Backbone as a ProteinNet text record, in pm:
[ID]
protein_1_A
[PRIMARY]
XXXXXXXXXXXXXXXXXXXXXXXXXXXXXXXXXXXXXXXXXXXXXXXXXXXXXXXXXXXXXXXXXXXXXXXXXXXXXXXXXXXXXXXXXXXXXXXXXXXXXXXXXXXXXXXXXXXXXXXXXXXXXXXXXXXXXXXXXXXXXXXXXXXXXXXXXXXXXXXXXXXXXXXXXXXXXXXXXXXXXXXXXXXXXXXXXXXXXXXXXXXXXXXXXXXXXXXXXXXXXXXXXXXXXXXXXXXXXXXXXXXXXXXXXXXXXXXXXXXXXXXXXXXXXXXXXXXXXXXXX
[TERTIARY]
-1220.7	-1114.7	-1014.4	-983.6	-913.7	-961.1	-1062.5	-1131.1	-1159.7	-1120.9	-1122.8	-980.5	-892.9	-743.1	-715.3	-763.5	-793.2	-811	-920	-942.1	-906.7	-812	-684.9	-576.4	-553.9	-390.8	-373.5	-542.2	-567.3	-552.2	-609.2	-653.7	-560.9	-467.2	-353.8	-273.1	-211.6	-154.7	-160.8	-327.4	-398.6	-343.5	-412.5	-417.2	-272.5	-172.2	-2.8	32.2	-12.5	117	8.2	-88.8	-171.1	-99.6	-67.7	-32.5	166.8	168.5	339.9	346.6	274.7	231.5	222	148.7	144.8	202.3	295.4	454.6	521.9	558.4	630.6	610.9	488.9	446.3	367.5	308	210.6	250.2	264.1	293.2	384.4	445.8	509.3	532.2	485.7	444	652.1	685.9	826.4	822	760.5	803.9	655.1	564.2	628	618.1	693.3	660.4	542.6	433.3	291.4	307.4	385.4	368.5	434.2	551.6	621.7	504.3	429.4	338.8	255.2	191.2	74.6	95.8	217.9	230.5	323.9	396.8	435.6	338.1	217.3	150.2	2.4	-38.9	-179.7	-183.4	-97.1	-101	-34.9	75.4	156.3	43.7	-36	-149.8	-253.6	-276	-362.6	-382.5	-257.8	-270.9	-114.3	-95.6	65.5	55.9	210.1	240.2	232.7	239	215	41.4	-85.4	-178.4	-198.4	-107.5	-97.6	-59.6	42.4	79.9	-9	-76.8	-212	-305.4	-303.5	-443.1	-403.2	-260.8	-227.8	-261	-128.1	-182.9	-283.6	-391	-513.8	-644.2	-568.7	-583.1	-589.2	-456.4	-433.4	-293.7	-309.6	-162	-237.4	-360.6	-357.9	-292.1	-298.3	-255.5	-136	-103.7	-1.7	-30.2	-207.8	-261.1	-219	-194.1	-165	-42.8	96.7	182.8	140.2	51.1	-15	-107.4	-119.5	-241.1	-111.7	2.3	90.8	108.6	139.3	216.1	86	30	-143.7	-131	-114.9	-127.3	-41	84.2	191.5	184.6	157.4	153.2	30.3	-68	-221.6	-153.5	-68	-34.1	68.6	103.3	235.6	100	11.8	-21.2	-116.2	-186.2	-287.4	-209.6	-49.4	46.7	95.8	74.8	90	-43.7	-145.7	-265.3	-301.8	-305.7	-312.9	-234.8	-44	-56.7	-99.9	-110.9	-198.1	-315.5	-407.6	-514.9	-502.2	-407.5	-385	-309	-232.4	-221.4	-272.6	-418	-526.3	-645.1	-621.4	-729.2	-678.1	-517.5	-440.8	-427.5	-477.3	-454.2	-298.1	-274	-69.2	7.5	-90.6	-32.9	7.6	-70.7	38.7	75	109.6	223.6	389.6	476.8	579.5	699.7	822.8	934.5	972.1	960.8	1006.5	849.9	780.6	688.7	704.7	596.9	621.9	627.6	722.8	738.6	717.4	596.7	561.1	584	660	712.4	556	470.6	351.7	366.9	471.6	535.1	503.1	545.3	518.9	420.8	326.1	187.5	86.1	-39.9	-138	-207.7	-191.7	-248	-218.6	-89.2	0.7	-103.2	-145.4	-219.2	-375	-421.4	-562.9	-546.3	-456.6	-415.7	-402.8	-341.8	-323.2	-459.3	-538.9	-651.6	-742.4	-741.9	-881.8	-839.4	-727.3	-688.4	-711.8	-688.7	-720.8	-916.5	-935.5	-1119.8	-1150.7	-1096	-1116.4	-1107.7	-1007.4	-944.4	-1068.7	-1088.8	-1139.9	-1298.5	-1328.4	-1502.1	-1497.5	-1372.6	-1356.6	-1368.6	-1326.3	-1272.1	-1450	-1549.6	-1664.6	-1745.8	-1719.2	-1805.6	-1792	-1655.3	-1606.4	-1655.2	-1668.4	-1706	-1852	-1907.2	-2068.2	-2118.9	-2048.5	-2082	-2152	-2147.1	-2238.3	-2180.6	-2027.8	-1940.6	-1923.9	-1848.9	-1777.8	-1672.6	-1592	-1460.7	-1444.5	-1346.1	-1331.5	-1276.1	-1304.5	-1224.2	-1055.8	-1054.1	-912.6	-828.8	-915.5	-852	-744.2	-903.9	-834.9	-743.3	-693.9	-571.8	-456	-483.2	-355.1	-318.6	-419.4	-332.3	-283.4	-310.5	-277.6	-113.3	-116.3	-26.4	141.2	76.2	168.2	223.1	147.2	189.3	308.7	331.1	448.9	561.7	562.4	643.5	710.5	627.5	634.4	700.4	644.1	726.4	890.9	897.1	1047.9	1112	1068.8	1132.7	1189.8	1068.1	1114.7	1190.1	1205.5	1300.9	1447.1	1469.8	1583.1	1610.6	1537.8	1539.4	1563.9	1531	1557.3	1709.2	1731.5	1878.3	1865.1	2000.4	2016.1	2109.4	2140.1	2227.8	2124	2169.4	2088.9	2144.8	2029.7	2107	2044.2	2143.4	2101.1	1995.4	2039.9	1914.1	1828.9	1840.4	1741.5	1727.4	1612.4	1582.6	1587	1713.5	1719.8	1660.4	1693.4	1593.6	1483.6	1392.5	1238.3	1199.2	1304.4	1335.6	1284	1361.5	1436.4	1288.1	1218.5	1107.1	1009.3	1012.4	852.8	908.5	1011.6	1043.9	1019.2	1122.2	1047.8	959	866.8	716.4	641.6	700.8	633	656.2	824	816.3	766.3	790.9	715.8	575.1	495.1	321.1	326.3	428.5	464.7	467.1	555.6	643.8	493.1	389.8	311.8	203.2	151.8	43.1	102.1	237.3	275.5	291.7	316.9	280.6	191.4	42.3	-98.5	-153.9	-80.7	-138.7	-113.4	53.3	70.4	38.8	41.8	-40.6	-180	-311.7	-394.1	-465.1	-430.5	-530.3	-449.5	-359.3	-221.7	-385.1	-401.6	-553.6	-631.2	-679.8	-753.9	-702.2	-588.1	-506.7	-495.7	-533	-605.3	-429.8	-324.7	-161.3	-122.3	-148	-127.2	-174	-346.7	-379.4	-348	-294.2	-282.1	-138.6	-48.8	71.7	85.4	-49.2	-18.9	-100.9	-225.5	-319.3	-260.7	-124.4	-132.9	39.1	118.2	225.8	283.7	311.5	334.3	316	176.3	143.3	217.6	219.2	307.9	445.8	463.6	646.4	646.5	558.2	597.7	581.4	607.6	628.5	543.4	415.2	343.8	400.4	338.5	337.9	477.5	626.6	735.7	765	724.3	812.9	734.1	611.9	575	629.5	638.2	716	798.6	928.9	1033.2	1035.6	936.7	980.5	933.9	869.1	819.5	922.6	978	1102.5	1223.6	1232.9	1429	1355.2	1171.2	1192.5	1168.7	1148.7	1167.3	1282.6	1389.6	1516.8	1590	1512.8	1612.8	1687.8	1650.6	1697.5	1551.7	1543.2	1428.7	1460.3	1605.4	1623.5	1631.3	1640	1665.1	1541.9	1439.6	1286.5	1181.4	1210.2	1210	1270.2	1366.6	1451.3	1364.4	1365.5	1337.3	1171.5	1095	918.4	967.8	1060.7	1073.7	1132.5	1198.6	1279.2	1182.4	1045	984.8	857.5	855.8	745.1	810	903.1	997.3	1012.6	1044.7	1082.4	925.1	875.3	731	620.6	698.5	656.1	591.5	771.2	815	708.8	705.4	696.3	491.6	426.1	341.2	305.6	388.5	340.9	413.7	485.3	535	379	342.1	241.3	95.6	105.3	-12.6	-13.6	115.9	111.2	144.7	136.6	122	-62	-169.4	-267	-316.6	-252.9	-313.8	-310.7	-203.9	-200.5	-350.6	-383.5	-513.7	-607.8	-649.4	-729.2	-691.8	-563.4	-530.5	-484.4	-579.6	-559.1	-556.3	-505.7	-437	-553.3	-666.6	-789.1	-853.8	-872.3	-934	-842.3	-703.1	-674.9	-651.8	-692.8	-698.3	-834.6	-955.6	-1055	-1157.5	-1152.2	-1196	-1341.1	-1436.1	-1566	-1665.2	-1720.2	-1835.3	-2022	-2080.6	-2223.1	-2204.6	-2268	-2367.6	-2430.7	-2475.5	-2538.3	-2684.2	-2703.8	-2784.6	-2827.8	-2940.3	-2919.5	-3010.5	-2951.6	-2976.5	-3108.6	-3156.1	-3268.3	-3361.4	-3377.5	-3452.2	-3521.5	-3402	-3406.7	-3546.7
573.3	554.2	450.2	431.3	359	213.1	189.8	63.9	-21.4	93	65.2	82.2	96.9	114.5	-72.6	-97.6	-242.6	-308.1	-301.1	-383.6	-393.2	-308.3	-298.1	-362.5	-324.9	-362.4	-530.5	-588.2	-744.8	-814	-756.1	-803	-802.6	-692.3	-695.9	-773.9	-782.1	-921.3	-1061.8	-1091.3	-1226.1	-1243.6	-1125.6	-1112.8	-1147.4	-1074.3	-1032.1	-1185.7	-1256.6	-1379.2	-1520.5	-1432.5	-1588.1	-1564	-1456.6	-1416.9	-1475	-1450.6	-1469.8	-1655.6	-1715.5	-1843	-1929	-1893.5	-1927.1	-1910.6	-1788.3	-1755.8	-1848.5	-1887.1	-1978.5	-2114.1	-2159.4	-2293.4	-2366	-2265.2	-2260.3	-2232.7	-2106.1	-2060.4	-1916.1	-1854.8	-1760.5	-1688.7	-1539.7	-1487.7	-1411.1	-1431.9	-1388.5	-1256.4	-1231.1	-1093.6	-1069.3	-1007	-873.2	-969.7	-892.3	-951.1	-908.5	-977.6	-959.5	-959.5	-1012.5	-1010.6	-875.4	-847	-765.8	-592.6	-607.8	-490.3	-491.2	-590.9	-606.3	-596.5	-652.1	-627.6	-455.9	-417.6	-305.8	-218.2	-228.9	-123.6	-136.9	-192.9	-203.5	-247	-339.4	-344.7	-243	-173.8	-101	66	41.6	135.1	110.2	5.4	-19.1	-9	-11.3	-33.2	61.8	197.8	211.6	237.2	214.8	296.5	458	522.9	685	688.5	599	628.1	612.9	477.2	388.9	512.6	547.1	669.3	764.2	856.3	954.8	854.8	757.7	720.4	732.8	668.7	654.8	823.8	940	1040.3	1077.9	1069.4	1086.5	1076.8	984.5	915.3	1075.7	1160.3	1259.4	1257.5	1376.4	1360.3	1356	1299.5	1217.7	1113.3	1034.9	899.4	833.9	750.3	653.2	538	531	427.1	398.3	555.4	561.7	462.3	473.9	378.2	208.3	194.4	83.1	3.7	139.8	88.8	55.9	151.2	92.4	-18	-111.3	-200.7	-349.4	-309.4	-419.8	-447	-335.3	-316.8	-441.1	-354	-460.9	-611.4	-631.4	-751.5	-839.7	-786.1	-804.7	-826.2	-756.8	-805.3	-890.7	-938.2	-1046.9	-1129.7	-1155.1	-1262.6	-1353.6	-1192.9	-1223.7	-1267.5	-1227.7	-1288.8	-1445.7	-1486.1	-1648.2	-1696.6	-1663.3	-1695.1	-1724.3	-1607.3	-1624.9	-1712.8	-1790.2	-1859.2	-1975.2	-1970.6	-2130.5	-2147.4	-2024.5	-2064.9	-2139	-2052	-2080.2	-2177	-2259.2	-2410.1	-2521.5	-2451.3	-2584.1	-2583.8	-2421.9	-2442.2	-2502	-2453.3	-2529.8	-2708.9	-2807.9	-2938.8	-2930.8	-3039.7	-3051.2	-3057	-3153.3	-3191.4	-3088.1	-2954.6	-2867.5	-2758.2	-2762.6	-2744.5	-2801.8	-2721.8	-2799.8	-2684.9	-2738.8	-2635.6	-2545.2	-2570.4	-2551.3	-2487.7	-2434.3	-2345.7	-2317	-2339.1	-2292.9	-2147.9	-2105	-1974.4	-1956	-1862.1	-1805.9	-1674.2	-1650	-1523.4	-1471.5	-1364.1	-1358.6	-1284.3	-1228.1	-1103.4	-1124.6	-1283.8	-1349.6	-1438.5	-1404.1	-1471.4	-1351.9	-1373.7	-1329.9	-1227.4	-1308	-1264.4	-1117	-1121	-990.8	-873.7	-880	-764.4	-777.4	-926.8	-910.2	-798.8	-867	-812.6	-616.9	-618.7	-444.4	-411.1	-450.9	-408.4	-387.3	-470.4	-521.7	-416.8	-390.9	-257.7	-97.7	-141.2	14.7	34.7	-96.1	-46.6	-7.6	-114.3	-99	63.3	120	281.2	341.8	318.8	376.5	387.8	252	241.4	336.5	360.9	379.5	553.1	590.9	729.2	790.4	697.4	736.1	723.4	638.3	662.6	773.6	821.3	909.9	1055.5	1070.2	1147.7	1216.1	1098.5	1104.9	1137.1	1119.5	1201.1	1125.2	996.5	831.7	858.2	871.2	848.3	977.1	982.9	1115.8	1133.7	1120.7	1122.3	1169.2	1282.7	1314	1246.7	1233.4	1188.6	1225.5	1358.1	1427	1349.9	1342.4	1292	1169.4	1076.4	885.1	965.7	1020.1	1002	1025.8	1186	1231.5	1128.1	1063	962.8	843.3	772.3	703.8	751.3	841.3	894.7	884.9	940.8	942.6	793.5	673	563.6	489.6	509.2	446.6	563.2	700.7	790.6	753.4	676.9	694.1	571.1	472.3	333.3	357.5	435	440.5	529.7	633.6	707.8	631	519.8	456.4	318.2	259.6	194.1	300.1	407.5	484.6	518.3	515.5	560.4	408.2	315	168.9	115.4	141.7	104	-54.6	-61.9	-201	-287.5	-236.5	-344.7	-413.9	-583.6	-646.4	-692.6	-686.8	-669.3	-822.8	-871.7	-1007.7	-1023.8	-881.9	-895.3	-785.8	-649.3	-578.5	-526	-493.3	-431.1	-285	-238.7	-102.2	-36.2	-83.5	-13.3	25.9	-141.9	-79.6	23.8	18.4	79	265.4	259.6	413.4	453.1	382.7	421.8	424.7	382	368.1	516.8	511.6	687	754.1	762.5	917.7	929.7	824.3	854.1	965.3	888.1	986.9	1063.7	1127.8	1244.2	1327.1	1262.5	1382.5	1372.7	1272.6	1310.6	1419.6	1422.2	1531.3	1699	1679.2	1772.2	1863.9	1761	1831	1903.2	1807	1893.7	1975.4	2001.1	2159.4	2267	2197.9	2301.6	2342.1	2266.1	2269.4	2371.5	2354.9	2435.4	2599.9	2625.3	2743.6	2786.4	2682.4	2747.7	2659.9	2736.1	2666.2	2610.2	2704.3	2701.8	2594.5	2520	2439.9	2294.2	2209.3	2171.3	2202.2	2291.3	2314	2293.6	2227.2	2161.9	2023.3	1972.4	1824.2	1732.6	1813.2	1749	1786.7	1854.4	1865.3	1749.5	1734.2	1665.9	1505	1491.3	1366.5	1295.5	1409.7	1373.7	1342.7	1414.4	1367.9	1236.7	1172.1	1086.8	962.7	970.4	865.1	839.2	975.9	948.4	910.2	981.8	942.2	767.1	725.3	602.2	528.3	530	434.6	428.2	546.2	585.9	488.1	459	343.9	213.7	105.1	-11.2	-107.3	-87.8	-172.9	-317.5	-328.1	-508.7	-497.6	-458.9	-510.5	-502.6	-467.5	-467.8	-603.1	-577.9	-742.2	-882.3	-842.7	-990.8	-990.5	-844.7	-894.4	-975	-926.3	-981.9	-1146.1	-1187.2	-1308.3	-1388.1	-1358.4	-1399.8	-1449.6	-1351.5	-1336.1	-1444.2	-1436.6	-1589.8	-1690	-1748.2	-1864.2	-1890.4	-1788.5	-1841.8	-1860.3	-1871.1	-1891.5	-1771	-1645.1	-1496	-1456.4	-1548.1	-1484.6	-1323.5	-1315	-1208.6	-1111.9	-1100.9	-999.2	-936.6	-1052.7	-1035.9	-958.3	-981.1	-950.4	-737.6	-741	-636.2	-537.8	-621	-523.6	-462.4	-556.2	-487.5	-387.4	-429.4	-325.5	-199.5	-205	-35.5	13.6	-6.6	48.9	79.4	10.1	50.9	157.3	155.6	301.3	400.5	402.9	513	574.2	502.6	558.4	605.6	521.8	536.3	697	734	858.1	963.1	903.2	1000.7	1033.1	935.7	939.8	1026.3	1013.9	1118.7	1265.2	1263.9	1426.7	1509.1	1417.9	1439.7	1476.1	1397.6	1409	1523.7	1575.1	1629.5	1778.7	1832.2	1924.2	1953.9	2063.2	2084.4	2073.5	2172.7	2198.5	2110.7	2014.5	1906.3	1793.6	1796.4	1672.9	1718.9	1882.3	1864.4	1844.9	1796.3	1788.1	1623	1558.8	1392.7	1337.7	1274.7	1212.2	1164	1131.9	1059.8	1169.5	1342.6	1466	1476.7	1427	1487.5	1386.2	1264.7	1169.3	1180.8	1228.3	1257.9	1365.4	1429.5	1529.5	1560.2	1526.4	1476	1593.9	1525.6	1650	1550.5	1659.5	1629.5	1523.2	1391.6	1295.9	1350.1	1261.2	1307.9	1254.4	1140.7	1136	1096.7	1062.5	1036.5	895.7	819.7	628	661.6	794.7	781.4	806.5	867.6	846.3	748	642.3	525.8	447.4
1030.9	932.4	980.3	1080.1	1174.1	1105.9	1169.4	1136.3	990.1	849.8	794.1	705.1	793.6	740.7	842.5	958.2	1002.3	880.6	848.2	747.1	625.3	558.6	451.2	474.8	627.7	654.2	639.1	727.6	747.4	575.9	511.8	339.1	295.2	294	215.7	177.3	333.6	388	342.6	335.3	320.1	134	65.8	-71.5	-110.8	-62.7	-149.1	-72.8	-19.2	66.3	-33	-73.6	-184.2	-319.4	-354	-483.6	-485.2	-352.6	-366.2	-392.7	-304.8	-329.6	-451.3	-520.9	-674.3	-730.8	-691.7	-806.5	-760.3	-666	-628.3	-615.3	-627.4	-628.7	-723.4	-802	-932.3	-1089.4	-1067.7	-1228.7	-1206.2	-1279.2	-1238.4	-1353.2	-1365.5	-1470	-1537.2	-1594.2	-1569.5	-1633.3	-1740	-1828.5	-1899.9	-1829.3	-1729.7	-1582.6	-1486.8	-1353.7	-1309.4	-1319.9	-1267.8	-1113.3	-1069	-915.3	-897.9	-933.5	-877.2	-948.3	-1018.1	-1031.9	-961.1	-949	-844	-718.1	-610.8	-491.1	-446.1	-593.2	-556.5	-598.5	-692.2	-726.3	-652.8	-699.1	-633.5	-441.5	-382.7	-253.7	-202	-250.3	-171.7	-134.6	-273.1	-260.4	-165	-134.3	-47.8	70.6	139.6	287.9	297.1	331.4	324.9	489.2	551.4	642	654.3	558.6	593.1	659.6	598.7	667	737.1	806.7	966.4	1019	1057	1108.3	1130.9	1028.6	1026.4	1142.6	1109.4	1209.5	1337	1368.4	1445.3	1539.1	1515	1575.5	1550.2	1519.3	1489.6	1685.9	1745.9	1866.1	1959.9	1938.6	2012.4	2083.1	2176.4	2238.6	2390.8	2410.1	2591.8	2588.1	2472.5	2486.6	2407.1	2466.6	2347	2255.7	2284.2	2183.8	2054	2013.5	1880.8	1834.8	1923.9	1890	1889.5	2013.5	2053.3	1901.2	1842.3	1743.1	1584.3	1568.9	1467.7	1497.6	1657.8	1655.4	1587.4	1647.2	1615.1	1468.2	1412.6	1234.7	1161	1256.3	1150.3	1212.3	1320.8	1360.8	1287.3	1265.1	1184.4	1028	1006.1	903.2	875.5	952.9	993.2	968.1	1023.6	1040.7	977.3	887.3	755.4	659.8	625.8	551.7	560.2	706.6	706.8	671.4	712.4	655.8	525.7	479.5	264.3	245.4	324.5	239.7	286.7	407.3	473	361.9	323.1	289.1	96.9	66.2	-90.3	-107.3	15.4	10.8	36.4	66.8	131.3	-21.5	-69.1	-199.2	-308	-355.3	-470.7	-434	-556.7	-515.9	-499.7	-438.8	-447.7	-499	-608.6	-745.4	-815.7	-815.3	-873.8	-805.6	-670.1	-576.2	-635.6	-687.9	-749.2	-702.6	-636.7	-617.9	-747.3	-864	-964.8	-1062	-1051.7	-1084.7	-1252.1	-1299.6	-1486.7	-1507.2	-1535.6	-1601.4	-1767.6	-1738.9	-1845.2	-1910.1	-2014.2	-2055.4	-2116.6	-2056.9	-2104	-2199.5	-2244.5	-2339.8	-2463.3	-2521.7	-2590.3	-2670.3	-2536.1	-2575.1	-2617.9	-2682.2	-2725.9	-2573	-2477.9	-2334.4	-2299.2	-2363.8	-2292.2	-2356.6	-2471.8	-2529.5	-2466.9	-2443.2	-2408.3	-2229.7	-2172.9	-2057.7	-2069.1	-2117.2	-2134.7	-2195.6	-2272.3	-2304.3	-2257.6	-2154.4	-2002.1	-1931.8	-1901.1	-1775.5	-1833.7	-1911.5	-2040.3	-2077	-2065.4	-2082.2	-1883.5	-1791.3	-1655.1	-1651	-1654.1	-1663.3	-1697.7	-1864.5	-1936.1	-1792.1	-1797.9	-1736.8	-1564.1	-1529.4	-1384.3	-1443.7	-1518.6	-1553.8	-1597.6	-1671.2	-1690.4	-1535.8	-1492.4	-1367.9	-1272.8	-1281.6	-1204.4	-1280.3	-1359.6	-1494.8	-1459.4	-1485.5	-1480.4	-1312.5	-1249.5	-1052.9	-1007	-1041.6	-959.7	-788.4	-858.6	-737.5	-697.6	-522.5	-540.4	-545.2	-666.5	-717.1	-841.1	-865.7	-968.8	-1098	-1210	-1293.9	-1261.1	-1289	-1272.7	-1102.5	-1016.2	-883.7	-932.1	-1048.8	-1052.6	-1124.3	-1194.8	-1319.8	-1253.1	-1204.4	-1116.7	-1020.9	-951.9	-860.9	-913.7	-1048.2	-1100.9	-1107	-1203.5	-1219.9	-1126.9	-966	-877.9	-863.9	-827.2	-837.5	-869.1	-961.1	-1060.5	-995.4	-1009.1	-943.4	-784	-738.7	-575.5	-552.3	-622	-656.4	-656.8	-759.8	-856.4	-768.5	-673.5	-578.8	-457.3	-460.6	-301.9	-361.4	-478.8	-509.8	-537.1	-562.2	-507.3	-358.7	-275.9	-132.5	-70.8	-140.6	-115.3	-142.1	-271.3	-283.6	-372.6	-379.5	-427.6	-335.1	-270.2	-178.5	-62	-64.5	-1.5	116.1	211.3	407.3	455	504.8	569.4	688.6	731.3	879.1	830.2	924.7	941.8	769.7	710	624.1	584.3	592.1	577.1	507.5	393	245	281.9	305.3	352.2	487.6	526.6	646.3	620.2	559.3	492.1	371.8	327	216.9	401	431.4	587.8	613.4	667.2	730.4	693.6	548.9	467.6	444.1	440.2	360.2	503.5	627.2	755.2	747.3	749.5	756	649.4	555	443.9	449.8	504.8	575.3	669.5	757.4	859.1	826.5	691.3	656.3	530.6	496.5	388.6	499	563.7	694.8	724.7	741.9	809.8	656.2	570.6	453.4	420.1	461	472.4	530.2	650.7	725.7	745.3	713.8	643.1	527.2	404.2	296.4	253.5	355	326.6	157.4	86.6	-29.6	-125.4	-99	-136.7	-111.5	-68.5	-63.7	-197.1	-217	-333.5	-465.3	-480.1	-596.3	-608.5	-699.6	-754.8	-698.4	-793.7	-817.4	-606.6	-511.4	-416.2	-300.7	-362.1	-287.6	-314.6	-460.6	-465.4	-448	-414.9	-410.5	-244.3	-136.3	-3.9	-16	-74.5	-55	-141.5	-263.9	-322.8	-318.7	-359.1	-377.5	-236.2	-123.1	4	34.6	30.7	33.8	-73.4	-206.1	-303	-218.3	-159.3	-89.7	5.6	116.8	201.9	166.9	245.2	181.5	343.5	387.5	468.1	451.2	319.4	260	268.1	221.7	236.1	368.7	455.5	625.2	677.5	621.1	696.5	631.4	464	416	451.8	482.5	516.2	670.4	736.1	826	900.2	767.1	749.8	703.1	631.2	552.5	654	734	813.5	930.6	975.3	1037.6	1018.5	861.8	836.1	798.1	789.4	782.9	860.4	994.8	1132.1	1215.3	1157.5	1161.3	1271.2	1399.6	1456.7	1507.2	1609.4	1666	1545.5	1395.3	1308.3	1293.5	1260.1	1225.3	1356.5	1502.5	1571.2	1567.2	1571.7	1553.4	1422.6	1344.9	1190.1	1234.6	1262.5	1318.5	1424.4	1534.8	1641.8	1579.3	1479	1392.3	1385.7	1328.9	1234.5	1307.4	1430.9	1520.1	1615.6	1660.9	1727.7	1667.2	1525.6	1460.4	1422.8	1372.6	1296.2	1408.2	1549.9	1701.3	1704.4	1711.8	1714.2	1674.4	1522.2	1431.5	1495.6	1499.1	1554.2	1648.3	1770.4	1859.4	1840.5	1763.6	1731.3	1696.2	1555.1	1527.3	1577.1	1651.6	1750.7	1815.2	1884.4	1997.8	1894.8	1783.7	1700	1676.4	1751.3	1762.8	1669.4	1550.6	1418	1278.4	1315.9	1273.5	1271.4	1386.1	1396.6	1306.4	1245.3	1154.2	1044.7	1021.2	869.2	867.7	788.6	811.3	670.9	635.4	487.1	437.2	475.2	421.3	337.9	375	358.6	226.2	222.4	80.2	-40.2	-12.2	-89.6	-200.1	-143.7	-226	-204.4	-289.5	-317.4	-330.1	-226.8	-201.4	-315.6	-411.7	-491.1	-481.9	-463.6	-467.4	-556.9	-512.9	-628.9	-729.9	-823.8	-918.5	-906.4	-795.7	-731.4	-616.4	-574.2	-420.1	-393.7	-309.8	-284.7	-243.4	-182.1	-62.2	-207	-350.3	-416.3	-512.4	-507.9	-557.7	-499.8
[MASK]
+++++++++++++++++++++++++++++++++++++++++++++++++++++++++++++++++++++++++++++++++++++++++++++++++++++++++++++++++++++++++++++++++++++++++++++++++++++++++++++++++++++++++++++++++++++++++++++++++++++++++++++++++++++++++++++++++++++++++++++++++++++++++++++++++++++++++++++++++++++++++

């Protein structure tokens, strides 16, 4: 799981710093903010700090790899973030590289409905596959976690705030924490009330809402950001908060026995027999 939370954390990065690129140098979707749904909804889903953490104590309490292995993450993603946009400025010609980017109110255009329509059949086609037991995922799993999404967003833009900090990133600061401790705080509810698990809205509020709650992709832009603005010691500072604190939170975790069998991946999906099997194909 490790290895493949590696390879989320790396993509993410690459994906959200090509997408930020084009808003800013290409075209820029203004109403709705396509970026601002896509990097808070779909990336923030993708790769969160609450699972960095799980993997992390996951390691055990012989060792301190586990902190060793948060710090790799965010740095991996520091760096897949300069990448995407190295790479999405060598694929876009220059010519339309422009400081001043066309904003398009898509609200207004015909698109806006083809757009909502394509995500509504996607749903629709994801909800039959899940349906029919190709996969092993419940229909009920995708909805409820859909569901949490937008919730976990709008919680950690309250736990975020609106006041804006010149150096360290508090806000994002404060959504990375709580999301741990409340990964912390549900395994120990887990584990006293086991049958709390066998609920679709339980398991998806530790596997989806938690994750929407942290902000991976914002601690690494921010801290991409404070050093191209000459804010090295801030940018510096802001990765070190969030690797100490979440440090922490890591080996508490770890070093809690009954904790290691309860890992955020087990309640994200709800594994049911296929409906068939590859080896008969």
């Amino acid at each position: 799981s490790c290895i493949v939370a590696m390879k989320s954390g790396s993509t993410h990065g690459f994906v959200s710093r090509m997408a930020v690129f084009l808003a800013t140098y290409v075209v820029r979707f203004h109403e709705p903010p396509l970026l601002l749904v896509f990097r808070g909804g779909f990336v923030a889903i993708y790769t969160s700090f609450a699972g960095i953490v799980e993997h992390g104590a996951s390691f055990g309490p012989e060792t301190t790899f586990g902190v060793g292995y948060l710090s790799c993450m965010l740095m991996a993603g520091v760096a897949c973030n300069v990448l995407g946009q190295w790479a999405m400025s060598q694929i876009v010609p220059k010519k339309y590289q422009v400081e001043c980017p066309v904003d398009i109110n898509l609200a207004e255009t015909v698109w806006d409905d083809y757009l909502f329509y394509a995500c509504l059949l996607l749903l629709v086609f994801a909800s039959c596959i899940c349906y029919s037991g190709f996969v092993p995922y419940a229909a009920t799993e995708l909805w409820v976690g859909i569901a949490f999404v937008p919730i976990g967003f709008r919680v950690g833009q309250v736990i975020e705030g609106s006041e804006e900090y010149e150096g360290i990133q508090w806000g994002t600061w404060r959504c990375n924490f709580t999301s741990a401790l409340t990964l912390a705080g549900s395994c120990v509810c887990a584990h006293l009330v086991p049958f709390l698990n066998d609920f679709t809205v339980w398991r998806k509020f530790v596997g989806t809402f938690i994750g929407a709650l942290s902000a991976f992709n914002g601690t690494t832009s921010d801290t991409i950001l404070l050093w191209k603005k000459g804010q090295k010691k801030e940018a510096v500072l802001n990765a070190t908060l969030n690797i100490v604190s979440l440090g922490a939170i890591v080996l508490g975790i770890s070093r809690m026995p009954f904790l290691l069998d309860i890992w955020l991946g087990r309640n994200v999906v709800q594994v049911e027999p296929l409906a068939w099997d590859l080896r008969e194909l």
